[in-house]
Amino acid sequence: MLKTNKLSIMFGGLRAVSNLNLDIKKGQLVGLIGPNGAGKTTAFNLLTGVYQPTEGEVMFDGKNTRGLKPFQVTQLGMARTFQNIRLFANLTVLDNVKIAYHFHVKYSVAEAVFRLGRYFSEEAEIEEKAIELLKIFGLEGKKDELAKNLPYGEQRRLEIARALATKPKLLLLDEPAAGMNPQETHDLMNLIRWIRDKFDLTILLIEHDMGLVMGVCEHIYVLEYGSLIAEGTPEEIKQNPRVIEAYLGEEVS
């Protein structure tokens, strides 16, 4: 599903990500972890076309994404959430999801402008699908509220719902549990598993909550200073001295 080969990027003289090799299979639930400043979000930006690599390549579903803009990567089937929530704050909860569905409309610009042909039937279908998605996340009762007025945890869920509306094959979650309490994090862990199975997705997530990572991920990659220092199952990562040293800041004897 996703394969990177010596993926690297430099900002001035700083190599923010260096020779990153990922190999993620269809249907996997994978974690990308590391201390603050390790390069995790930069890696996500490389995968999704926000940044173009200085070296290396990204192969997604058999296609090289070099040179593609973020919306083109999304059209290929890769969707993401952000570390800092990026909803359309002054639009309703429903409209935030409907916008994402518009990647797949078939009516023409002329039909949209003059309200002709397939416009009304497709718009009705999009609204129905958006409401069904909001029900999954417990947000259908707030569909007419502005996104900015939702509590933080609900904004997180709305962002995931919006990403799913693009009909992705690969979903990238950037710190989905940030700002959540322990119960919300536990519920999110179950939701991530359910989403993977329900929507037949591959999921790659960045997360600092190790309980969530170890509880939900099947395979984990560990970054430090932009370089991959370990990969393996959760049990292998928990026992890896190099990983422990990176997180604790001291050598493990």
Short mmCIF file of C-alpha atoms in Angstrom, two decimals:
data_model
loop_
_atom_site.label_atom_id
_atom_site.label_comp_id
_atom_site.label_asym_id
_atom_site.label_seq_id
_atom_site.Cartn_x
_atom_site.Cartn_y
_atom_site.Cartn_z
CA MET A 1 0.00 0.00 0.00
CA LEU A 2 2.74 2.49 0.98
CA LYS A 3 6.47 2.18 0.45
CA THR A 4 9.15 4.82 0.86
CA ASN A 5 12.71 4.49 -0.36
CA LYS A 6 15.44 6.58 1.33
CA LEU A 7 12.94 9.40 1.83
CA SER A 8 14.78 12.56 2.94
CA ILE A 9 14.25 16.29 3.21
CA MET A 10 16.57 19.15 4.13
CA PHE A 11 15.64 22.60 5.35
CA GLY A 12 18.74 24.71 4.80
CA GLY A 13 21.50 22.67 6.38
CA LEU A 14 19.15 20.64 8.58
CA ARG A 15 18.24 17.12 7.50
CA ALA A 16 14.79 16.83 9.07
CA VAL A 17 14.08 13.32 7.72
CA SER A 18 16.88 11.07 6.57
CA ASN A 19 16.67 7.86 4.52
CA LEU A 20 13.25 6.86 5.81
CA ASN A 21 12.19 3.44 4.58
CA LEU A 22 8.61 2.41 5.32
CA ASP A 23 6.83 -0.65 3.98
CA ILE A 24 3.16 -0.71 4.96
CA LYS A 25 0.90 -3.50 3.73
CA LYS A 26 -2.80 -3.21 2.91
CA GLY A 27 -4.96 -3.51 6.00
CA GLN A 28 -2.16 -2.90 8.52
CA LEU A 29 -2.51 -0.60 11.50
CA VAL A 30 0.92 0.98 11.93
CA GLY A 31 2.39 3.48 14.37
CA LEU A 32 5.11 6.08 13.78
CA ILE A 33 6.53 7.23 17.10
CA GLY A 34 9.50 9.13 18.48
CA PRO A 35 10.43 11.92 20.91
CA ASN A 36 9.38 15.51 20.25
CA GLY A 37 11.23 16.88 17.22
CA ALA A 38 11.94 13.43 15.80
CA GLY A 39 10.49 14.34 12.38
CA LYS A 40 7.16 12.49 12.55
CA THR A 41 4.89 15.26 11.27
CA THR A 42 7.51 16.20 8.67
CA ALA A 43 7.34 12.59 7.45
CA PHE A 44 3.54 12.87 7.20
CA ASN A 45 3.96 16.10 5.20
CA LEU A 46 6.28 14.27 2.81
CA LEU A 47 3.87 11.39 2.39
CA THR A 48 0.91 13.66 1.65
CA GLY A 49 2.60 16.09 -0.75
CA VAL A 50 2.79 19.09 1.60
CA TYR A 51 6.58 18.87 1.24
CA GLN A 52 8.51 17.50 -1.72
CA PRO A 53 11.45 15.27 -0.78
CA THR A 54 15.04 16.36 -1.30
CA GLU A 55 15.88 12.72 -1.96
CA GLY A 56 14.04 9.42 -2.23
CA GLU A 57 10.51 8.56 -3.27
CA VAL A 58 7.06 7.68 -2.02
CA MET A 59 5.17 4.86 -3.73
CA PHE A 60 1.47 4.74 -2.86
CA ASP A 61 -0.68 1.92 -4.18
CA GLY A 62 1.89 1.35 -6.94
CA LYS A 63 2.14 5.03 -7.97
CA ASN A 64 5.05 7.42 -7.46
CA THR A 65 3.69 10.56 -5.80
CA ARG A 66 6.68 12.84 -6.51
CA GLY A 67 5.51 16.21 -7.76
CA LEU A 68 1.87 15.68 -6.78
CA LYS A 69 0.06 18.36 -4.79
CA PRO A 70 -1.77 17.41 -1.57
CA PHE A 71 -5.21 17.36 -3.24
CA GLN A 72 -3.85 15.04 -5.93
CA VAL A 73 -2.45 12.69 -3.29
CA THR A 74 -5.87 12.75 -1.61
CA GLN A 75 -7.52 11.87 -4.91
CA LEU A 76 -5.26 8.80 -5.12
CA GLY A 77 -6.75 7.64 -1.81
CA MET A 78 -4.58 9.02 1.00
CA ALA A 79 -6.28 11.15 3.67
CA ARG A 80 -4.97 12.66 6.89
CA THR A 81 -5.79 14.52 10.05
CA PHE A 82 -3.51 17.15 11.58
CA GLN A 83 -1.65 17.61 14.85
CA ASN A 84 -3.34 21.02 15.14
CA ILE A 85 -6.98 20.62 14.18
CA ARG A 86 -7.77 22.17 10.77
CA LEU A 87 -11.52 22.19 10.44
CA PHE A 88 -13.51 24.80 8.54
CA ALA A 89 -14.27 26.56 11.82
CA ASN A 90 -17.07 28.81 10.58
CA LEU A 91 -18.92 26.12 8.65
CA THR A 92 -21.35 23.66 10.20
CA VAL A 93 -20.39 20.18 11.28
CA LEU A 94 -22.39 18.77 8.37
CA ASP A 95 -20.81 21.07 5.80
CA ASN A 96 -17.31 20.10 6.96
CA VAL A 97 -18.06 16.50 6.00
CA LYS A 98 -20.01 17.32 2.83
CA ILE A 99 -17.06 19.31 1.47
CA ALA A 100 -14.87 16.21 1.63
CA TYR A 101 -17.43 14.15 -0.29
CA HIS A 102 -17.25 16.65 -3.17
CA PHE A 103 -14.00 15.01 -4.31
CA HIS A 104 -16.27 12.40 -5.88
CA VAL A 105 -19.13 14.38 -7.43
CA LYS A 106 -19.98 13.66 -11.04
CA TYR A 107 -22.09 16.73 -11.89
CA SER A 108 -20.45 19.48 -13.93
CA VAL A 109 -19.70 23.07 -12.94
CA ALA A 110 -22.54 24.24 -15.19
CA GLU A 111 -24.99 21.84 -13.52
CA ALA A 112 -23.89 23.20 -10.12
CA VAL A 113 -24.22 26.86 -11.14
CA PHE A 114 -27.63 26.49 -12.79
CA ARG A 115 -28.92 23.73 -10.46
CA LEU A 116 -29.54 21.34 -13.35
CA GLY A 117 -29.28 17.65 -14.12
CA ARG A 118 -27.61 15.49 -11.50
CA TYR A 119 -26.95 18.35 -9.08
CA PHE A 120 -29.91 17.86 -6.73
CA SER A 121 -29.80 14.06 -6.67
CA GLU A 122 -26.06 13.98 -5.98
CA GLU A 123 -26.29 16.69 -3.31
CA ALA A 124 -29.07 14.76 -1.57
CA GLU A 125 -26.96 11.60 -1.68
CA ILE A 126 -23.93 13.45 -0.29
CA GLU A 127 -25.96 14.87 2.60
CA GLU A 128 -27.35 11.42 3.42
CA LYS A 129 -23.88 9.87 3.42
CA ALA A 130 -22.46 12.73 5.52
CA ILE A 131 -25.16 12.31 8.16
CA GLU A 132 -24.55 8.55 8.27
CA LEU A 133 -20.86 9.24 8.87
CA LEU A 134 -21.68 11.74 11.62
CA LYS A 135 -23.84 9.09 13.30
CA ILE A 136 -20.83 6.78 13.50
CA PHE A 137 -18.96 9.45 15.44
CA GLY A 138 -21.92 10.48 17.59
CA LEU A 139 -22.13 13.91 15.98
CA GLU A 140 -25.41 13.76 14.06
CA GLY A 141 -27.18 15.73 16.79
CA LYS A 142 -24.74 18.62 16.27
CA LYS A 143 -24.78 18.65 12.48
CA ASP A 144 -26.03 22.26 12.32
CA GLU A 145 -23.58 23.66 14.88
CA LEU A 146 -20.48 25.55 13.78
CA ALA A 147 -17.39 23.36 13.95
CA LYS A 148 -15.57 25.89 16.14
CA ASN A 149 -18.22 25.52 18.85
CA LEU A 150 -17.65 21.80 19.37
CA PRO A 151 -15.67 20.61 22.40
CA TYR A 152 -12.09 19.63 21.61
CA GLY A 153 -12.67 15.87 21.59
CA GLU A 154 -15.62 16.21 19.23
CA GLN A 155 -13.56 18.40 16.89
CA ARG A 156 -11.02 15.56 16.76
CA ARG A 157 -13.75 13.08 15.84
CA LEU A 158 -15.15 15.45 13.22
CA GLU A 159 -11.73 15.76 11.61
CA ILE A 160 -11.48 11.97 11.33
CA ALA A 161 -15.00 11.82 9.89
CA ARG A 162 -14.09 14.46 7.30
CA ALA A 163 -10.99 12.49 6.30
CA LEU A 164 -13.08 9.33 5.88
CA ALA A 165 -15.49 11.22 3.61
CA THR A 166 -12.76 11.42 0.96
CA LYS A 167 -13.04 7.59 0.72
CA PRO A 168 -9.37 6.88 1.46
CA LYS A 169 -7.44 3.65 1.12
CA LEU A 170 -4.83 4.90 3.60
CA LEU A 171 -5.71 7.07 6.60
CA LEU A 172 -2.95 9.03 8.35
CA LEU A 173 -3.78 10.17 11.89
CA ASP A 174 -1.50 12.81 13.43
CA GLU A 175 -1.80 12.61 17.24
CA PRO A 176 -5.52 11.74 17.28
CA ALA A 177 -5.57 11.39 21.10
CA ALA A 178 -4.01 14.81 21.78
CA GLY A 179 -6.02 16.66 24.41
CA MET A 180 -8.21 13.67 25.27
CA ASN A 181 -8.79 12.28 28.75
CA PRO A 182 -8.09 8.58 29.50
CA GLN A 183 -11.68 7.47 28.81
CA GLU A 184 -11.80 9.35 25.51
CA THR A 185 -8.44 7.82 24.54
CA HIS A 186 -9.71 4.32 25.35
CA ASP A 187 -12.82 4.92 23.26
CA LEU A 188 -10.65 6.28 20.43
CA MET A 189 -8.52 3.12 20.46
CA ASN A 190 -11.62 0.99 19.93
CA LEU A 191 -12.88 3.42 17.27
CA ILE A 192 -9.62 3.25 15.29
CA ARG A 193 -9.78 -0.54 15.18
CA TRP A 194 -13.43 -0.42 14.16
CA ILE A 195 -12.77 2.17 11.44
CA ARG A 196 -9.98 0.02 9.96
CA ASP A 197 -12.26 -3.00 9.72
CA LYS A 198 -15.49 -1.18 8.77
CA PHE A 199 -13.96 0.88 5.96
CA ASP A 200 -11.33 -1.69 4.87
CA LEU A 201 -8.54 0.81 5.53
CA THR A 202 -4.84 0.85 6.11
CA ILE A 203 -3.97 3.22 8.98
CA LEU A 204 -0.71 4.96 9.89
CA LEU A 205 -0.76 7.02 13.06
CA ILE A 206 1.52 9.33 15.01
CA GLU A 207 0.84 9.32 18.72
CA HIS A 208 2.58 10.19 21.99
CA ASP A 209 0.19 8.15 24.13
CA MET A 210 2.10 4.87 24.35
CA GLY A 211 -0.88 3.06 25.83
CA LEU A 212 -2.85 3.77 22.67
CA VAL A 213 0.06 2.96 20.35
CA MET A 214 0.88 -0.35 22.04
CA GLY A 215 -2.78 -1.23 22.34
CA VAL A 216 -3.85 -0.62 18.76
CA CYS A 217 -0.81 -0.87 16.42
CA GLU A 218 0.37 -4.11 14.85
CA HIS A 219 3.72 -2.72 13.69
CA ILE A 220 5.65 0.32 14.88
CA TYR A 221 8.40 2.50 13.37
CA VAL A 222 10.51 4.67 15.66
CA LEU A 223 12.15 7.93 14.57
CA GLU A 224 14.84 9.94 16.34
CA TYR A 225 16.34 13.12 14.85
CA GLY A 226 14.73 12.25 11.52
CA SER A 227 16.25 8.78 11.24
CA LEU A 228 14.65 5.39 11.72
CA ILE A 229 16.16 3.70 14.78
CA ALA A 230 13.85 0.70 15.18
CA GLU A 231 10.82 -1.12 13.84
CA GLY A 232 8.89 -4.15 14.95
CA THR A 233 5.89 -5.39 16.87
CA PRO A 234 4.75 -3.50 19.98
CA GLU A 235 6.43 -6.10 22.19
CA GLU A 236 9.72 -5.79 20.31
CA ILE A 237 9.61 -2.00 20.50
CA LYS A 238 8.87 -1.98 24.25
CA GLN A 239 11.98 -4.06 24.88
CA ASN A 240 14.31 -2.32 22.42
CA PRO A 241 17.19 -0.64 24.34
CA ARG A 242 17.72 1.96 21.60
CA VAL A 243 14.09 3.04 21.82
CA ILE A 244 14.18 3.21 25.62
CA GLU A 245 17.33 5.32 25.43
CA ALA A 246 15.72 7.71 22.91
CA TYR A 247 12.72 8.28 25.18
CA LEU A 248 14.50 8.36 28.54
CA GLY A 249 17.57 10.23 27.35
CA GLU A 250 19.98 7.81 28.96
CA GLU A 251 21.80 4.67 27.92
CA VAL A 252 20.19 1.43 29.04
CA SER A 253 22.70 -1.10 30.37
#
